[in-house]
mmCIF file of C-alpha atoms in Angstrom:
data_model
loop_
_atom_site.group_PDB
_atom_site.id
_atom_site.type_symbol
_atom_site.label_atom_id
_atom_site.label_comp_id
_atom_site.label_asym_id
_atom_site.label_seq_id
_atom_site.Cartn_x
_atom_site.Cartn_y
_atom_site.Cartn_z
ATOM 1 C CA UNK A 24 0.000 0.000 0.000
ATOM 2 C CA UNK A 25 1.292 3.442 -0.882
ATOM 3 C CA UNK A 26 0.962 6.146 1.731
ATOM 4 C CA UNK A 27 1.747 9.782 2.404
ATOM 5 C CA UNK A 28 2.915 11.144 5.751
ATOM 6 C CA UNK A 29 1.225 14.246 7.173
ATOM 7 C CA UNK A 30 2.742 16.001 10.196
ATOM 8 C CA UNK A 31 1.244 18.802 12.290
ATOM 9 C CA UNK A 32 3.806 21.094 13.903
ATOM 10 C CA UNK A 33 4.739 24.551 15.103
ATOM 11 C CA UNK A 34 8.267 23.916 13.881
ATOM 12 C CA UNK A 35 9.740 24.250 17.365
ATOM 13 C CA UNK A 36 10.385 20.609 18.336
ATOM 14 C CA UNK A 37 14.062 20.761 17.357
ATOM 15 C CA UNK A 38 15.951 17.481 17.786
ATOM 16 C CA UNK A 39 12.704 15.604 18.473
ATOM 17 C CA UNK A 40 11.487 16.586 15.018
ATOM 18 C CA UNK A 41 14.792 15.513 13.479
ATOM 19 C CA UNK A 42 14.435 12.100 15.125
ATOM 20 C CA UNK A 43 10.959 11.801 13.623
ATOM 21 C CA UNK A 44 12.253 12.637 10.145
ATOM 22 C CA UNK A 45 15.151 10.197 10.562
ATOM 23 C CA UNK A 46 12.685 7.471 11.561
ATOM 24 C CA UNK A 47 10.669 8.101 8.406
ATOM 25 C CA UNK A 48 13.808 8.071 6.279
ATOM 26 C CA UNK A 49 14.657 4.557 7.532
ATOM 27 C CA UNK A 50 11.257 2.938 6.915
ATOM 28 C CA UNK A 51 11.256 -0.290 4.914
ATOM 29 C CA UNK A 52 8.234 1.089 3.055
ATOM 30 C CA UNK A 53 8.968 4.685 2.126
ATOM 31 C CA UNK A 54 6.219 7.334 1.941
ATOM 32 C CA UNK A 55 5.376 8.900 -1.412
ATOM 33 C CA UNK A 56 5.527 12.339 0.214
ATOM 34 C CA UNK A 57 6.118 13.938 3.601
ATOM 35 C CA UNK A 58 3.688 16.839 3.981
ATOM 36 C CA UNK A 59 4.240 19.114 6.966
ATOM 37 C CA UNK A 60 1.306 21.320 7.986
ATOM 38 C CA UNK A 61 2.891 24.154 9.938
ATOM 39 C CA UNK A 62 0.961 26.863 11.781
ATOM 40 C CA UNK A 63 0.840 30.309 10.211
ATOM 41 C CA UNK A 64 3.343 32.733 11.705
ATOM 42 C CA UNK A 65 5.959 30.085 12.518
ATOM 43 C CA UNK A 66 9.286 29.582 10.755
ATOM 44 C CA UNK A 67 10.225 26.542 8.705
ATOM 45 C CA UNK A 68 12.456 24.413 10.977
ATOM 46 C CA UNK A 69 16.105 23.861 10.073
ATOM 47 C CA UNK A 70 15.838 20.104 10.719
ATOM 48 C CA UNK A 71 15.455 18.184 7.460
ATOM 49 C CA UNK A 72 16.039 15.021 5.452
ATOM 50 C CA UNK A 73 15.389 16.879 2.204
ATOM 51 C CA UNK A 74 12.007 15.292 1.508
ATOM 52 C CA UNK A 75 9.555 17.529 3.366
ATOM 53 C CA UNK A 76 6.985 19.788 1.724
ATOM 54 C CA UNK A 77 5.666 22.576 3.976
ATOM 55 C CA UNK A 78 2.129 23.927 3.880
ATOM 56 C CA UNK A 79 1.001 26.821 6.076
ATOM 57 C CA UNK A 80 -2.395 26.429 7.771
ATOM 58 C CA UNK A 81 -4.240 28.015 10.682
ATOM 59 C CA UNK A 82 -2.892 27.151 14.129
ATOM 60 C CA UNK A 83 -4.694 24.604 16.286
ATOM 61 C CA UNK A 84 -4.627 20.944 17.261
ATOM 62 C CA UNK A 85 -7.809 20.400 15.263
ATOM 63 C CA UNK A 86 -7.196 23.088 12.621
ATOM 64 C CA UNK A 87 -3.869 21.483 11.694
ATOM 65 C CA UNK A 88 -5.463 18.054 11.330
ATOM 66 C CA UNK A 89 -9.028 18.684 10.131
ATOM 67 C CA UNK A 90 -7.915 19.444 6.584
ATOM 68 C CA UNK A 91 -9.177 18.370 3.131
ATOM 69 C CA UNK A 92 -5.737 16.971 2.242
ATOM 70 C CA UNK A 93 -6.034 17.947 -1.402
ATOM 71 C CA UNK A 94 -2.279 17.373 -1.669
ATOM 72 C CA UNK A 95 -2.697 13.674 -0.788
ATOM 73 C CA UNK A 96 -3.017 11.389 -3.813
ATOM 74 C CA UNK A 97 -2.546 8.000 -2.108
ATOM 75 C CA UNK A 98 -5.184 5.808 -0.471
ATOM 76 C CA UNK A 99 -3.535 5.800 2.956
ATOM 77 C CA UNK A 100 -2.229 8.535 5.235
ATOM 78 C CA UNK A 101 0.135 8.193 8.179
ATOM 79 C CA UNK A 102 -0.775 11.004 10.597
ATOM 80 C CA UNK A 103 2.015 12.104 12.946
ATOM 81 C CA UNK A 104 2.894 14.654 15.592
ATOM 82 C CA UNK A 105 6.426 16.045 15.559
ATOM 83 C CA UNK A 106 7.909 14.346 18.640
ATOM 84 C CA UNK A 107 8.085 10.610 17.927
ATOM 85 C CA UNK A 108 10.701 8.066 16.950
ATOM 86 C CA UNK A 109 10.088 4.485 15.841
ATOM 87 C CA UNK A 110 11.800 1.425 14.301
ATOM 88 C CA UNK A 111 12.367 0.985 10.580
ATOM 89 C CA UNK A 112 9.663 -1.678 10.113
ATOM 90 C CA UNK A 113 6.914 0.317 11.857
ATOM 91 C CA UNK A 114 4.822 1.350 8.862
ATOM 92 C CA UNK A 115 5.202 -2.085 7.275
ATOM 93 C CA UNK A 116 3.849 -3.758 10.418
ATOM 94 C CA UNK A 117 0.998 -1.257 10.804
ATOM 95 C CA UNK A 118 -0.125 -1.992 7.260
ATOM 96 C CA UNK A 119 0.081 -5.749 7.843
ATOM 97 C CA UNK A 120 -2.057 -5.531 10.986
ATOM 98 C CA UNK A 121 -4.586 -3.250 9.314
ATOM 99 C CA UNK A 122 -5.058 -5.757 6.497
ATOM 100 C CA UNK A 123 -4.979 -8.885 8.675
ATOM 101 C CA UNK A 124 -7.688 -7.554 10.985
ATOM 102 C CA UNK A 125 -9.747 -5.968 8.197
ATOM 103 C CA UNK A 126 -9.587 -2.770 10.234
ATOM 104 C CA UNK A 127 -9.884 0.885 9.260
ATOM 105 C CA UNK A 128 -7.550 2.654 11.710
ATOM 106 C CA UNK A 129 -4.483 1.611 13.711
ATOM 107 C CA UNK A 130 -2.637 3.591 16.384
ATOM 108 C CA UNK A 131 0.197 2.631 18.776
ATOM 109 C CA UNK A 132 -0.356 2.812 22.525
ATOM 110 C CA UNK A 133 2.310 5.440 23.158
ATOM 111 C CA UNK A 134 0.982 6.376 26.629
ATOM 112 C CA UNK A 135 1.279 3.059 28.534
ATOM 113 C CA UNK A 136 -1.571 3.315 31.037
ATOM 114 C CA UNK A 137 -1.196 -0.407 31.764
ATOM 115 C CA UNK A 138 1.943 0.388 33.800
ATOM 116 C CA UNK A 139 -0.004 2.563 36.269
ATOM 117 C CA UNK A 140 0.393 1.607 39.966
ATOM 118 C CA UNK A 141 -2.495 0.034 41.911
ATOM 119 C CA UNK A 142 -3.021 3.049 44.243
ATOM 120 C CA UNK A 143 -3.169 5.318 41.195
ATOM 121 C CA UNK A 144 -5.642 2.928 39.554
ATOM 122 C CA UNK A 145 -7.912 3.035 42.610
ATOM 123 C CA UNK A 146 -7.874 6.835 42.812
ATOM 124 C CA UNK A 147 -8.627 7.191 39.111
ATOM 125 C CA UNK A 148 -11.490 4.690 39.371
ATOM 126 C CA UNK A 149 -13.091 6.343 42.417
ATOM 127 C CA UNK A 150 -12.886 9.771 40.799
ATOM 128 C CA UNK A 151 -14.382 8.430 37.575
ATOM 129 C CA UNK A 152 -11.533 9.881 35.560
ATOM 130 C CA UNK A 153 -10.381 6.563 34.118
ATOM 131 C CA UNK A 154 -10.822 2.911 34.906
ATOM 132 C CA UNK A 155 -8.466 -0.067 34.601
ATOM 133 C CA UNK A 156 -9.905 -3.288 33.141
ATOM 134 C CA UNK A 157 -8.362 -6.748 33.480
ATOM 135 C CA UNK A 158 -8.958 -10.043 31.695
ATOM 136 C CA UNK A 159 -10.407 -8.251 28.692
ATOM 137 C CA UNK A 160 -9.450 -10.139 25.558
ATOM 138 C CA UNK A 161 -11.223 -7.777 23.171
ATOM 139 C CA UNK A 162 -11.022 -4.074 24.040
ATOM 140 C CA UNK A 163 -7.986 -1.849 24.461
ATOM 141 C CA UNK A 164 -9.486 1.582 25.240
ATOM 142 C CA UNK A 165 -13.161 2.334 25.793
ATOM 143 C CA UNK A 166 -14.960 5.633 26.350
ATOM 144 C CA UNK A 167 -17.044 5.767 29.527
ATOM 145 C CA UNK A 168 -20.417 7.433 30.001
ATOM 146 C CA UNK A 169 -18.908 10.231 32.079
ATOM 147 C CA UNK A 170 -16.524 11.359 29.277
ATOM 148 C CA UNK A 171 -13.621 9.491 30.852
ATOM 149 C CA UNK A 172 -12.081 6.326 29.459
ATOM 150 C CA UNK A 173 -11.153 2.830 30.565
ATOM 151 C CA UNK A 174 -8.037 0.957 29.514
ATOM 152 C CA UNK A 175 -6.808 -2.614 29.329
ATOM 153 C CA UNK A 176 -4.530 -3.010 32.355
ATOM 154 C CA UNK A 177 -3.160 -6.385 31.275
ATOM 155 C CA UNK A 178 -2.720 -6.429 27.496
ATOM 156 C CA UNK A 179 -1.255 -9.694 26.239
ATOM 157 C CA UNK A 180 -2.001 -9.628 22.526
ATOM 158 C CA UNK A 181 -0.309 -7.367 20.015
ATOM 159 C CA UNK A 182 -3.523 -5.572 19.087
ATOM 160 C CA UNK A 183 -6.969 -4.891 20.550
ATOM 161 C CA UNK A 184 -9.986 -3.036 19.251
ATOM 162 C CA UNK A 185 -10.577 0.389 20.784
ATOM 163 C CA UNK A 186 -12.954 3.328 20.907
ATOM 164 C CA UNK A 187 -10.225 5.908 21.500
ATOM 165 C CA UNK A 188 -6.439 6.166 21.244
ATOM 166 C CA UNK A 189 -3.537 8.591 21.359
ATOM 167 C CA UNK A 190 -3.629 10.897 18.347
ATOM 168 C CA UNK A 191 0.122 11.392 17.954
ATOM 169 C CA UNK A 192 0.242 8.633 15.338
ATOM 170 C CA UNK A 193 -2.346 6.708 13.339
ATOM 171 C CA UNK A 194 -2.703 5.122 9.932
ATOM 172 C CA UNK A 195 -5.956 5.124 7.988
ATOM 173 C CA UNK A 196 -7.307 5.802 4.528
ATOM 174 C CA UNK A 197 -7.942 9.341 3.365
ATOM 175 C CA UNK A 198 -11.537 8.383 2.582
ATOM 176 C CA UNK A 199 -12.237 7.156 6.108
ATOM 177 C CA UNK A 200 -10.653 10.191 7.739
ATOM 178 C CA UNK A 201 -12.652 12.646 5.641
ATOM 179 C CA UNK A 202 -15.795 10.654 6.407
ATOM 180 C CA UNK A 203 -15.860 11.856 10.039
ATOM 181 C CA UNK A 204 -15.877 15.572 9.108
ATOM 182 C CA UNK A 205 -13.403 16.442 11.826
ATOM 183 C CA UNK A 206 -13.654 20.096 10.783
ATOM 184 C CA UNK A 207 -16.995 20.199 12.635
ATOM 185 C CA UNK A 208 -15.046 19.860 15.881
ATOM 186 C CA UNK A 209 -13.071 23.105 15.569
ATOM 187 C CA UNK A 210 -14.834 24.209 18.764
ATOM 188 C CA UNK A 211 -12.047 22.294 20.532
ATOM 189 C CA UNK A 212 -9.502 24.887 19.399
ATOM 190 C CA UNK A 213 -11.510 27.634 21.106
ATOM 191 C CA UNK A 214 -10.444 26.160 24.447
ATOM 192 C CA UNK A 215 -7.008 27.482 25.397
ATOM 193 C CA UNK A 216 -5.699 23.938 25.802
ATOM 194 C CA UNK A 217 -7.302 21.707 23.186
ATOM 195 C CA UNK A 218 -7.669 18.718 25.478
ATOM 196 C CA UNK A 219 -9.629 15.797 24.145
ATOM 197 C CA UNK A 220 -9.168 16.296 20.409
ATOM 198 C CA UNK A 221 -7.845 12.730 20.123
ATOM 199 C CA UNK A 222 -10.827 11.297 21.986
ATOM 200 C CA UNK A 223 -13.289 13.255 19.864
ATOM 201 C CA UNK A 224 -11.645 12.119 16.632
ATOM 202 C CA UNK A 225 -11.432 8.422 17.485
ATOM 203 C CA UNK A 226 -14.802 8.158 19.189
ATOM 204 C CA UNK A 227 -16.443 9.827 16.225
ATOM 205 C CA UNK A 228 -14.758 7.206 14.031
ATOM 206 C CA UNK A 229 -16.104 4.485 16.317
ATOM 207 C CA UNK A 230 -19.648 5.872 16.299
ATOM 208 C CA UNK A 231 -19.523 5.977 12.503
ATOM 209 C CA UNK A 232 -18.670 2.290 12.339
ATOM 210 C CA UNK A 233 -14.917 2.341 11.706
ATOM 211 C CA UNK A 234 -12.880 -0.489 13.229
ATOM 212 C CA UNK A 235 -10.059 0.977 15.333
ATOM 213 C CA UNK A 236 -7.013 -0.954 16.548
ATOM 214 C CA UNK A 237 -4.613 -0.201 19.391
ATOM 215 C CA UNK A 238 -1.136 -1.604 18.760
ATOM 216 C CA UNK A 239 0.641 -2.570 21.986
ATOM 217 C CA UNK A 240 3.823 -4.376 20.933
ATOM 218 C CA UNK A 241 5.507 -1.565 19.054
ATOM 219 C CA UNK A 242 8.770 0.346 19.277
ATOM 220 C CA UNK A 243 7.451 3.902 19.422
ATOM 221 C CA UNK A 244 9.095 6.417 21.729
ATOM 222 C CA UNK A 245 7.179 9.564 22.624
ATOM 223 C CA UNK A 246 9.986 12.103 22.925
ATOM 224 C CA UNK A 247 7.958 14.717 24.781
ATOM 225 C CA UNK A 248 8.623 13.677 28.368
ATOM 226 C CA UNK A 249 6.266 16.275 29.784
ATOM 227 C CA UNK A 250 7.054 19.273 31.966
ATOM 228 C CA UNK A 251 6.561 20.568 35.467
ATOM 229 C CA UNK A 252 3.355 22.535 35.194
ATOM 230 C CA UNK A 253 3.222 26.068 36.574
ATOM 231 C CA UNK A 254 0.280 26.524 39.010
ATOM 232 C CA UNK A 255 -1.442 29.070 36.769
ATOM 233 C CA UNK A 256 -1.092 26.826 33.741
ATOM 234 C CA UNK A 257 -2.448 23.920 35.777
ATOM 235 C CA UNK A 258 -5.568 25.955 36.527
ATOM 236 C CA UNK A 259 -6.081 26.592 32.819
ATOM 237 C CA UNK A 260 -5.701 22.881 32.095
ATOM 238 C CA UNK A 261 -8.270 22.041 34.803
ATOM 239 C CA UNK A 262 -10.697 24.502 33.227
ATOM 240 C CA UNK A 263 -10.107 23.027 29.761
ATOM 241 C CA UNK A 264 -10.591 19.482 31.064
ATOM 242 C CA UNK A 265 -13.981 20.123 32.691
ATOM 243 C CA UNK A 266 -15.149 22.335 29.836
ATOM 244 C CA UNK A 267 -14.271 19.610 27.335
ATOM 245 C CA UNK A 268 -15.895 16.819 29.343
ATOM 246 C CA UNK A 269 -19.169 18.744 29.543
ATOM 247 C CA UNK A 270 -19.407 19.283 25.795
ATOM 248 C CA UNK A 271 -18.079 15.845 24.840
ATOM 249 C CA UNK A 272 -20.587 14.154 27.130
ATOM 250 C CA UNK A 273 -23.550 15.962 25.590
ATOM 251 C CA UNK A 274 -22.414 15.661 21.962
ATOM 252 C CA UNK A 275 -21.028 12.130 21.905
ATOM 253 C CA UNK A 276 -22.550 10.264 24.875
ATOM 254 C CA UNK A 277 -25.978 11.723 25.621
ATOM 255 C CA UNK A 278 -27.268 12.741 22.183
ATOM 256 C CA UNK A 279 -26.347 9.548 20.248
ATOM 257 C CA UNK A 280 -28.000 7.370 22.922
ATOM 258 C CA UNK A 281 -31.521 6.265 21.979
ATOM 259 C CA UNK A 282 -32.343 4.327 25.166
ATOM 260 C CA UNK A 283 -34.035 6.432 27.868
ATOM 261 C CA UNK A 284 -32.640 4.188 30.603
ATOM 262 C CA UNK A 285 -29.082 4.516 29.298
ATOM 263 C CA UNK A 286 -29.522 8.271 28.959
ATOM 264 C CA UNK A 287 -30.509 8.455 32.633
ATOM 265 C CA UNK A 288 -27.483 6.326 33.535
ATOM 266 C CA UNK A 289 -25.266 8.685 31.526
ATOM 267 C CA UNK A 290 -26.656 11.664 33.457
ATOM 268 C CA UNK A 291 -25.882 9.891 36.738
ATOM 269 C CA UNK A 292 -22.331 9.063 35.599
ATOM 270 C CA UNK A 293 -21.381 12.603 34.576
ATOM 271 C CA UNK A 294 -23.149 14.028 37.640
ATOM 272 C CA UNK A 295 -21.231 11.718 39.984
ATOM 273 C CA UNK A 296 -17.900 12.571 38.356
ATOM 274 C CA UNK A 297 -18.395 16.329 38.557
ATOM 275 C CA UNK A 298 -19.858 16.266 42.076
ATOM 276 C CA UNK A 299 -17.060 14.041 43.407
ATOM 277 C CA UNK A 300 -14.401 16.327 41.964
ATOM 278 C CA UNK A 301 -16.036 19.476 43.331
ATOM 279 C CA UNK A 302 -16.372 17.924 46.798
ATOM 280 C CA UNK A 303 -12.694 16.902 46.811
ATOM 281 C CA UNK A 304 -11.654 20.476 45.993
ATOM 282 C CA UNK A 305 -13.905 21.851 48.738
ATOM 283 C CA UNK A 306 -12.603 19.346 51.313
ATOM 284 C CA UNK A 307 -9.080 20.479 50.464
ATOM 285 C CA UNK A 308 -10.261 24.078 50.956
ATOM 286 C CA UNK A 309 -9.262 24.802 47.353
ATOM 287 C CA UNK A 310 -12.092 27.233 46.716
ATOM 288 C CA UNK A 311 -10.247 28.591 43.684
ATOM 289 C CA UNK A 312 -10.034 25.168 42.026
ATOM 290 C CA UNK A 313 -13.672 24.383 42.846
ATOM 291 C CA UNK A 314 -14.635 27.710 41.280
ATOM 292 C CA UNK A 315 -12.645 26.958 38.134
ATOM 293 C CA UNK A 316 -14.314 23.559 37.765
ATOM 294 C CA UNK A 317 -17.780 25.025 38.313
ATOM 295 C CA UNK A 318 -17.185 27.802 35.778
ATOM 296 C CA UNK A 319 -15.841 25.311 33.223
ATOM 297 C CA UNK A 320 -18.956 23.137 33.568
ATOM 298 C CA UNK A 321 -21.240 26.192 33.430
ATOM 299 C CA UNK A 322 -19.475 27.537 30.314
ATOM 300 C CA UNK A 323 -19.716 24.105 28.713
ATOM 301 C CA UNK A 324 -23.474 23.995 29.320
ATOM 302 C CA UNK A 325 -23.748 27.526 27.954
ATOM 303 C CA UNK A 326 -21.981 26.457 24.747
ATOM 304 C CA UNK A 327 -24.230 23.405 24.383
ATOM 305 C CA UNK A 328 -27.220 25.770 24.448
ATOM 306 C CA UNK A 329 -25.676 28.206 21.952
ATOM 307 C CA UNK A 330 -26.700 28.727 18.329
ATOM 308 C CA UNK A 331 -23.169 27.787 17.227
ATOM 309 C CA UNK A 332 -23.459 24.369 18.860
ATOM 310 C CA UNK A 333 -26.847 23.741 17.281
ATOM 311 C CA UNK A 334 -25.405 24.260 13.798
ATOM 312 C CA UNK A 335 -23.232 21.154 14.274
ATOM 313 C CA UNK A 336 -24.531 17.968 12.712
ATOM 314 C CA UNK A 337 -25.869 15.377 15.142
ATOM 315 C CA UNK A 338 -23.578 12.375 15.518
ATOM 316 C CA UNK A 339 -25.436 9.066 15.447
ATOM 317 C CA UNK A 340 -24.047 5.639 16.223
ATOM 318 C CA UNK A 341 -24.054 3.298 13.237
ATOM 319 C CA UNK A 342 -25.271 -0.096 14.410
#
């Protein structure tokens, strides 16, 4: 299968970006093109392997991915962020797995949740943020009714089906990607930190009937090791998280559900999650954090009631 690589970047990843390009240059199956969608106002990076073609687009995690890809003339696209490295047979193996499983999308599990400690698992479960599952021979990642997700805590096989994944790397056909109309989700870029764009993209694929794989036995290295978050930035991330969860829940959990009983259960799940988190902040006497969470939820509800939101097409689950 021929494929083209598309990369979203600000052009500031430096050596991490060079490692990505070097990884692509070593692939046993070479891409027809390497298209780099760089945000307007940023400089072309000096790192190169001499094969990249740069295209300026509007800045945003969604804006730099929700594109028509008129420049792509192959069936398949390898979507990448700019801070990954991987072995030389990576694309070859991804294509093999996609064909063997008759799947539509494949993505490596680059954030190994299965290595989380038991105390951390318990806290995440009680809070409703995420839930570890064991002895699951079918699912990798699943989206929960409170906008959180559950993960396979004991993966044994190389691949599992999933409802969400990390968006830093995935392989799928151009036709299937365009089918989800990701451009409808540009509301995510209005939040200062576009949390949840990966979950929106994959879960929309799942609802539309695409078969998604999570690849566990891979050689990917996510070169962005994270950073110590400044308290003020942390507050902005908390706001973005609760704002996102409110909108995601209504758009992708509540509205697509046709069962009244399951809708009521979904209301209970999101209500429990928000109430638990607010109570924890109040018990810690973190009135500022509780206020941020409340405002984020309120603003999310306000957006759901807005005329802009009601112009978005309704997402229905394909049975």
